[in-house]
Structures are given as C-alpha cells and as structure tokens.
Amino acid sequence: MNKIESSFLNRNQFGEDFLWGVSTAAFQIEGAHDADGKGSSIWDVFTSQKGKIKSGHHAITACDFYNSYQDDINLIKELNIPNFRFSISWPRIMPTGVHPINQAGIDYYNKIIDSLLASGIEPWITLYHWDLPHELEMKGGWTNRESVSWFKEYVEVCVQYFGDRVKNWMVINEPSVFTGAGYFLGIHAPGKKGINNYLKAMHHVTLATSAGAKIIRERIPDANIGTTFSCTHIEPATENAKDIEAAKRVDTLLNRTFIEPILGLGYPQKDLPVLKKLSNYILDDDLNNLNFDFDFIGLQCYTREVVKHSILTPYIGAELISAEKRNVISTDMGWEVYPPAMYHILKKFNKYDGIKKIIITENGAAFPDTIQNGKVHDIKRTHFIQDNLEQILKAKNDGLNVDGYFVWTLTDNFEWAEGYNARFGLIHVDFETQKRTIKNSGLWFKDFLS
C-alpha cells in the first residue's frame, strides 16, 4: 500500500480552528496584461526583455485567470479548500501607480470577492505580490522614498473598495526575495543591481509594510492583518567556526532582516554588519514607524540551505552549497526536499515574543508532471505536502504556535524567472489550451480536507 492511501494524517488532528487554504499571485495567473485599462508592471517590462526568463516565456496570458476565475473558484470549492489567498495587481486598479483609479480593475476584484463569498470560500488578499506599476519604477520604484506614500495611496483604495467584505489581509509578500532578486542581484524585475539599491529598497519596503498595515487597522478595525516572509532553514556545512559564522550571517539576511524591525527590534546590524549602511537612509522617526502589531505573520518555507564560508562573496562572506552538489533529492527549482526545515523554522519564529499567530502562507514543490490517461500521478508532490504537514503537526503537538497552512499553489502558473518550466500546482494547466486537470495531490488534499 502506498503512502497516499496509508497516510495517518487527518484534518481533525490539527484542531477545529486551524486554517486550510491555497495561495496564488496576480501576475502569475491572471494574464490579460493590458486588458480593460490595466497599466504595465515591472514584470510586464522585465518579461519582455530578451534572455530574462527561461525559454523566453512571458505572462501575457499565463493561466488566463482574468477570464476563467469563475471556473477556478469552482475548482477550489470542488477541492473543499475553505480559504483562497490571491493578490491584487496594483497597476490593474491604478495604472500609473497613483490616482486616478481604473474602475474596470476594481470591478474585476469585486467579482472575484463576491464569487468566493457566494461559494463559501474566505478571501485572503495580498496587497503587494511583486508587480509594481512600471510608471513608479521610472521614478526609482522601491529605491525612492516616495514609494511609501505611493503604497499608502494604493492601500487606501483597496481598503475603500474591498474592505466591506474582506477581513483577511496580507500587506507585502516575501520582501527579502523581491528586494534581493530585483534590486541587488538583478535576476528578477526590475533587474536593478547593487548594495545601495538593495538597502534603499529594503528600508522603504519595510516602512511601507507597517504604513500599509496601519491604514487597514484604521479603516477596518476588526480586520485580520498579516504580512508574509520567506524563510529558509540554514545549516553550516561543517562545525568549523568560519562556516558557523557564515551560516549565521545568511540566516540573519534571509530570516531576520525584514521581520525584526517590524517587531520593534530594529535591523539586526550586529550580526550582519553591511546593514550598518542603512543609517544613510534611516530618518529621525523611521525606527518607531517600522513597528506594527500584526495579528499574524505568514511564513513561507520550502527548503533548507547549507552554507560555507567564502571570501569571494561580498558583504556576506558565505556561499550556498547547492542540493545538486550535495547529491540530495531536490525539486525542479533545485531546492532540497527537506521537510524538517518546516519544524526548525516554526521553532525559530516561535522564539519571538511579538508574534501572536503564525500561518504557513506558502509551501509546495515543483516536479515534472505529465498527463497519462487524463490523470496526473504526482506522487512526489503528495508526499512533499504530507511530510510537511507531519512536521507542522509535530510542531503543534510540541506546543509551538502554528495556526494554518496554505499550499502553493492552486494551478501551475508563470513561475517568475523560471517561466512555465516549474509546475507547483495542485491542478495541471495545459498552457496551449488552458485545460485544467486536478492532479493526484489535489485529490489527496480534497479527501484530507473532507
């Protein structure tokens, strides 16, 4: 008997209040890149540049969720998934990033919200999932301190139009990823590089996170407000002191830099000295303004990284040893399959006093999927989800705070720089025909949730 049939897991073990859901992002699924008055985003521009995206893929159509949202919401219902996390495309409702608004964009998200509620599915909105309006990038994007004001204006609009029905809000998705990849390494939109771009973007995004949250709190006093962080369990390659120090610096960068200022602890400059350069951009009242008392923190955990000391890497003095080099099982993203990372991350973040609730807002895996006789036997993905749920249950049974689990993701989609090569969905998408096929992992999750 295989594990799919014999898994000891059932929904009741996690408690009645535990939240179950699935997560998506606007740019990755919607398509309709210039439909009905939508403005251009940094990702629209980035994907149109040669050599930026694997296989030359783009997201002009993506999963066509813009037109097929009702069918996909029906699939969410069919899978017994009670909570749906999706993001608002900033340039769809504010084409230039600031007023005036585009009513067609507002109407579109209102239709999604109303359809979800009519289906008995709770909407969870992410305000910013990486698709900054291109017009704002022309003014410096997140490196411009004005970005905090632009973001506040955008949040006001979302709260005004959606706040009467939406109770669950996530302010910003994975700031360490889009600032690091987009403003330091240049491998994600907008393709900027350099330490100063990165530090400016980091500080302004952190200011915007708390500023946006404060607006929601003011306008919707009973809202459930969170924000999400990507987290990676870090281990040193050896017990050598230099490797241990290197691992600590990487851990500080990936897991601490964005959450600690929001918890009122300031930036962890002592453990990552390059952050001392932030003093060039921090104004008088900034450190007080960074702090916000979130109702929950979303953690997005996929893997672990093993780190060794390296004098060749500037600012951080560390190098990641790839899963391939370590000869361990990995996903299509090259990420090690290491479920205990989930337990370690929960343990780590439970040590912070300022966190009230933790929800795993993304977790999943990309594997090569093929349709055979109308079915997708994605046993590796099913095992991945089961193994991570076992780690969450272990954490819960050990008294650690964890209150929900959202799978990444509903359908195969546009996976940023990987294009359509990495499939994370519970539902297979044929990108030529847009035909949906529920994978075995989706069917397992459906049974589990029933």
XYZ file of C-alpha atoms in Angstrom, residues 17-412:
396
model
C -9.632 26.481 14.232
C -6.678 25.520 12.043
C -6.893 27.360 8.699
C -6.572 25.498 5.393
C -6.067 27.250 2.103
C -4.320 27.680 -1.209
C -2.223 30.656 -2.368
C -1.796 32.424 -5.725
C -0.414 35.712 -7.091
C -1.982 38.033 -9.679
C 0.916 38.305 -12.126
C 1.483 34.566 -12.119
C -2.083 33.592 -13.051
C -4.160 36.454 -14.437
C -2.765 37.132 -17.919
C -4.814 39.904 -19.586
C -1.692 42.023 -19.241
C -3.179 45.156 -20.819
C -6.915 44.381 -20.729
C -9.547 46.889 -19.630
C -7.182 49.749 -18.840
C -4.553 47.854 -16.845
C -1.204 49.634 -16.660
C 2.164 47.998 -17.192
C 4.014 46.439 -14.244
C 7.743 45.962 -13.738
C 7.203 42.269 -14.503
C 5.434 43.039 -17.796
C 8.501 45.039 -18.796
C 11.046 42.557 -17.408
C 9.473 39.549 -19.163
C 9.514 41.407 -22.488
C 13.317 41.724 -22.317
C 15.350 39.107 -24.115
C 17.105 36.483 -22.010
C 15.467 37.374 -18.682
C 13.038 34.447 -18.459
C 13.823 30.784 -19.083
C 12.664 29.548 -22.517
C 11.672 33.125 -23.421
C 8.342 32.679 -21.640
C 6.098 35.611 -20.744
C 2.880 36.087 -18.757
C 0.716 37.814 -21.370
C -1.869 35.027 -20.969
C -0.464 32.993 -18.023
C -3.377 30.855 -16.705
C -5.963 33.316 -18.048
C -7.428 33.608 -14.544
C -8.668 37.063 -15.579
C -11.249 35.388 -17.806
C -11.556 31.964 -16.166
C -11.690 32.980 -12.483
C -15.185 31.531 -12.047
C -14.094 28.083 -13.292
C -11.067 28.150 -10.993
C -13.152 29.235 -7.992
C -15.453 26.286 -8.768
C -12.365 24.037 -8.646
C -11.325 25.480 -5.260
C -14.797 24.629 -3.984
C -14.608 21.155 -5.522
C -11.332 20.566 -3.647
C -13.003 21.523 -0.313
C -10.495 24.370 0.169
C -12.064 26.911 2.548
C -9.599 29.833 2.165
C -8.208 31.393 -1.020
C -5.207 33.705 -0.963
C -4.842 35.913 -4.041
C -3.141 39.226 -4.748
C -4.364 42.496 -6.191
C -2.496 43.752 -9.251
C -1.585 47.331 -8.327
C -1.409 48.517 -11.986
C -4.772 46.896 -12.743
C -6.555 49.208 -10.332
C -4.130 52.184 -10.530
C -2.474 52.046 -13.964
C 0.147 54.704 -13.141
C 0.506 53.562 -9.514
C -1.309 56.618 -8.139
C -4.699 58.225 -8.796
C -6.769 58.097 -10.931
C -8.136 54.603 -10.381
C -9.232 52.200 -13.110
C -12.834 51.240 -12.318
C -12.669 48.133 -14.542
C -9.885 46.787 -12.313
C -11.885 47.473 -9.150
C -14.919 45.756 -10.712
C -12.827 42.695 -11.565
C -11.634 42.128 -7.992
C -15.123 42.808 -6.660
C -16.384 39.985 -8.896
C -13.720 37.629 -7.521
C -14.508 38.543 -3.902
C -18.264 38.182 -4.427
C -17.839 34.870 -6.252
C -15.636 33.472 -3.457
C -18.103 34.515 -0.760
C -21.020 33.074 -2.747
C -19.082 29.781 -2.907
C -18.448 29.763 0.853
C -14.715 30.462 0.372
C -12.990 33.082 2.512
C -10.949 35.652 0.531
C -7.423 36.482 1.763
C -5.939 39.461 -0.066
C -2.221 40.055 -0.570
C -1.785 43.739 -1.401
C 1.668 43.523 -2.958
C 2.960 40.407 -4.683
C 5.817 41.956 -6.678
C 4.036 43.672 -9.598
C 4.977 47.318 -9.005
C 3.489 49.692 -11.615
C 6.163 50.423 -14.230
C 5.417 54.164 -14.074
C 6.563 54.159 -10.443
C 9.705 52.219 -11.325
C 10.537 55.015 -13.781
C 10.705 57.242 -10.685
C 13.029 54.825 -8.864
C 10.490 52.264 -7.652
C 11.220 50.986 -4.154
C 14.571 52.828 -4.099
C 12.620 56.097 -3.967
C 11.413 57.050 -0.504
C 8.217 58.340 -2.137
C 7.315 54.653 -2.646
C 5.969 54.597 0.926
C 3.441 57.324 0.031
C 2.538 55.656 -3.263
C 1.914 52.396 -1.458
C -0.261 54.092 1.194
C -2.397 55.657 -1.549
C -2.831 52.227 -3.147
C -3.736 50.553 0.171
C -6.363 53.264 0.844
C -8.036 52.412 -2.473
C -8.046 48.636 -1.804
C -9.456 49.082 1.680
C -12.107 51.509 0.431
C -13.406 49.171 -2.271
C -12.874 45.712 -0.775
C -12.814 46.248 2.990
C -16.557 45.847 3.465
C -16.299 42.132 2.566
C -12.655 41.141 3.032
C -11.496 40.556 6.608
C -8.102 38.899 5.986
C -5.227 40.991 4.645
C -1.546 40.377 3.922
C 0.400 43.544 3.258
C 3.551 42.525 1.378
C 4.760 39.182 0.042
C 8.318 37.977 0.726
C 10.206 41.283 0.870
C 13.621 39.616 1.141
C 13.071 37.847 -2.189
C 11.868 40.722 -4.357
C 14.344 43.231 -2.927
C 17.259 40.778 -3.084
C 16.492 39.325 -6.510
C 15.115 42.533 -8.012
C 17.310 45.289 -6.561
C 20.570 43.544 -5.630
C 21.109 40.548 -7.939
C 19.022 41.851 -10.839
C 17.623 38.406 -11.703
C 14.004 39.461 -11.028
C 12.138 42.619 -12.027
C 13.066 45.438 -12.178
C 16.556 43.986 -12.776
C 18.492 46.521 -10.712
C 21.797 45.650 -9.056
C 23.986 46.924 -6.258
C 24.088 47.201 -2.497
C 22.723 50.762 -2.351
C 19.665 49.935 -4.465
C 19.057 46.934 -2.253
C 19.398 48.758 1.080
C 17.152 51.625 -0.024
C 14.516 49.210 -1.310
C 14.764 47.135 1.875
C 14.145 50.118 4.140
C 11.332 51.629 2.086
C 9.545 48.278 1.728
C 9.750 47.744 5.494
C 8.374 51.247 6.134
C 5.613 50.579 3.581
C 4.703 47.286 5.277
C 3.870 48.927 8.596
C 2.376 52.039 6.956
C 0.011 49.872 4.889
C -0.956 47.797 7.918
C -1.780 50.948 9.909
C -4.173 52.114 7.183
C -6.015 48.785 7.237
C -6.242 48.882 11.047
C -7.616 52.415 10.949
C -10.233 51.748 8.250
C -11.242 48.182 9.220
C -10.770 47.896 12.995
C -11.748 44.207 13.123
C -9.575 43.142 10.163
C -7.179 40.211 10.500
C -3.883 41.755 9.356
C -0.675 39.950 8.498
C 2.306 40.086 6.196
C 4.432 37.283 4.760
C 8.120 36.382 4.919
C 10.109 33.771 3.039
C 12.062 31.628 5.479
C 14.787 29.099 4.900
C 16.309 26.782 7.475
C 20.074 27.437 7.400
C 22.798 24.990 8.476
C 26.603 25.361 8.358
C 28.420 22.935 6.048
C 30.814 21.913 8.851
C 31.421 22.556 12.530
C 34.254 24.870 11.520
C 33.860 28.275 13.234
C 34.067 30.155 9.914
C 31.231 28.102 8.415
C 29.131 28.588 11.555
C 29.644 32.367 11.369
C 28.840 32.361 7.643
C 25.617 30.435 8.305
C 24.668 32.960 10.966
C 25.106 35.847 8.523
C 22.996 34.105 5.856
C 20.332 33.300 8.449
C 20.310 36.963 9.504
C 19.893 38.102 5.914
C 17.217 35.607 4.890
C 15.235 35.158 8.089
C 15.703 38.159 10.371
C 16.352 41.353 8.426
C 12.744 42.106 7.493
C 10.795 40.763 10.460
C 12.830 42.179 13.345
C 12.289 45.880 12.576
C 8.540 45.222 12.312
C 8.607 43.585 15.755
C 10.287 46.708 17.153
C 13.733 45.103 17.413
C 15.411 47.251 14.751
C 17.609 45.894 11.963
C 19.989 43.080 13.048
C 23.106 45.114 12.225
C 25.327 43.436 14.789
C 25.047 40.033 13.089
C 25.178 41.399 9.531
C 27.498 44.436 9.519
C 26.624 45.522 5.960
C 23.236 46.607 7.365
C 25.037 49.449 9.156
C 24.992 51.189 5.755
C 21.215 51.548 6.260
C 21.950 54.539 8.501
C 22.369 56.527 5.266
C 18.642 56.096 4.594
C 17.055 55.979 8.054
C 15.409 59.271 9.035
C 14.579 60.508 12.517
C 11.298 58.752 13.261
C 11.722 55.761 10.966
C 12.611 53.131 13.552
C 9.449 53.925 15.535
C 7.377 53.819 12.368
C 8.701 50.401 11.335
C 6.927 48.724 14.221
C 3.413 47.256 13.828
C 1.482 44.787 15.951
C 0.373 42.253 13.335
C -2.465 39.795 14.081
C -0.493 37.077 12.327
C 2.758 36.509 10.480
C 2.778 34.445 7.283
C 5.812 32.179 6.886
C 6.729 30.650 3.515
C 9.056 27.746 3.908
C 10.198 25.405 1.138
C 13.655 24.061 1.910
C 16.930 24.352 3.808
C 20.256 25.762 2.661
C 23.693 24.532 3.666
C 26.274 27.306 3.925
C 30.046 27.537 3.889
C 32.419 30.430 4.432
C 33.556 32.185 1.253
C 35.826 35.196 0.902
C 34.631 35.622 -2.686
C 31.085 36.719 -1.780
C 30.971 40.418 -0.922
C 29.057 41.724 2.132
C 28.088 38.287 3.387
C 31.226 36.135 3.125
C 29.220 32.984 2.541
C 28.269 30.577 -0.196
C 25.308 28.219 -0.507
C 26.209 24.630 -1.390
C 23.585 23.564 -3.908
C 21.411 20.488 -3.463
C 22.973 19.117 -6.648
C 26.499 19.428 -5.235
C 25.378 17.747 -2.025
C 23.744 14.989 -4.078
C 20.424 15.200 -2.215
C 16.870 14.851 -3.561
C 15.657 18.143 -4.969
C 12.715 19.708 -6.800
C 12.594 21.232 -10.290
C 13.698 24.508 -8.684
C 16.878 22.810 -7.472
C 15.661 23.094 -3.862
C 16.452 20.256 -1.481
C 13.468 18.211 -0.327
C 13.950 18.512 3.440
C 10.649 18.513 5.386
C 12.283 19.027 8.859
C 13.088 22.582 7.674
C 9.432 23.367 8.419
C 9.746 22.273 12.047
C 13.012 24.190 12.534
C 11.523 27.378 11.056
C 8.451 27.158 13.291
C 10.672 26.633 16.310
C 12.835 29.602 15.337
C 9.961 32.047 14.822
C 8.173 30.900 17.969
C 11.048 32.446 19.938
C 9.911 35.971 19.010
C 7.679 37.482 21.683
C 5.941 39.881 19.302
C 4.325 37.249 17.063
C 0.728 36.440 18.007
C -0.067 33.839 15.355
C 1.877 32.040 12.653
C 0.278 30.801 9.448
C 2.235 28.887 6.813
C 1.081 31.006 3.870
C 3.057 29.092 1.210
C 4.547 25.616 0.956
C 4.720 23.314 -2.034
C 7.003 21.763 -4.627
C 7.702 21.844 -8.352
C 8.097 18.475 -10.034
C 7.812 17.457 -13.701
C 4.192 16.442 -14.276
C 2.752 14.550 -17.188
C -0.839 13.657 -18.029
C -1.392 9.943 -18.588
C -4.886 8.756 -19.489
C -6.329 12.032 -18.227
C -4.593 11.767 -14.836
C -1.505 13.314 -13.211
C 0.186 10.886 -10.808
C 2.308 13.419 -8.919
C 3.257 11.182 -6.022
C 6.329 13.244 -5.109
C 4.227 16.371 -4.565
C 1.677 14.465 -2.487
C 4.487 13.091 -0.319
C 6.023 16.561 -0.039
C 2.764 18.033 1.300
C 2.170 15.077 3.632
C 5.725 15.229 5.002
C 5.478 18.964 5.649
C 2.106 18.550 7.339
C 3.649 15.887 9.580
C 6.309 18.438 10.616
C 3.629 21.056 11.306
C 1.649 18.554 13.369
C 4.808 17.668 15.294
C 5.386 21.378 15.979
C 1.779 21.805 17.082
C 1.977 18.777 19.373
C 5.194 20.213 20.859
C 3.257 23.323 21.832
C 4.585 25.588 19.076
C 2.350 28.297 17.674
C 1.101 27.430 14.147
C -2.420 28.272 13.046
C -2.805 27.457 9.369
C -1.404 26.015 6.150
C -1.819 27.327 2.594
C -0.490 25.233 -0.306
C 1.483 26.936 -3.058
C -0.297 26.790 -5.424
C -3.724 26.207 -6.964
C -2.777 25.842 -10.640
C 0.513 25.525 -12.478
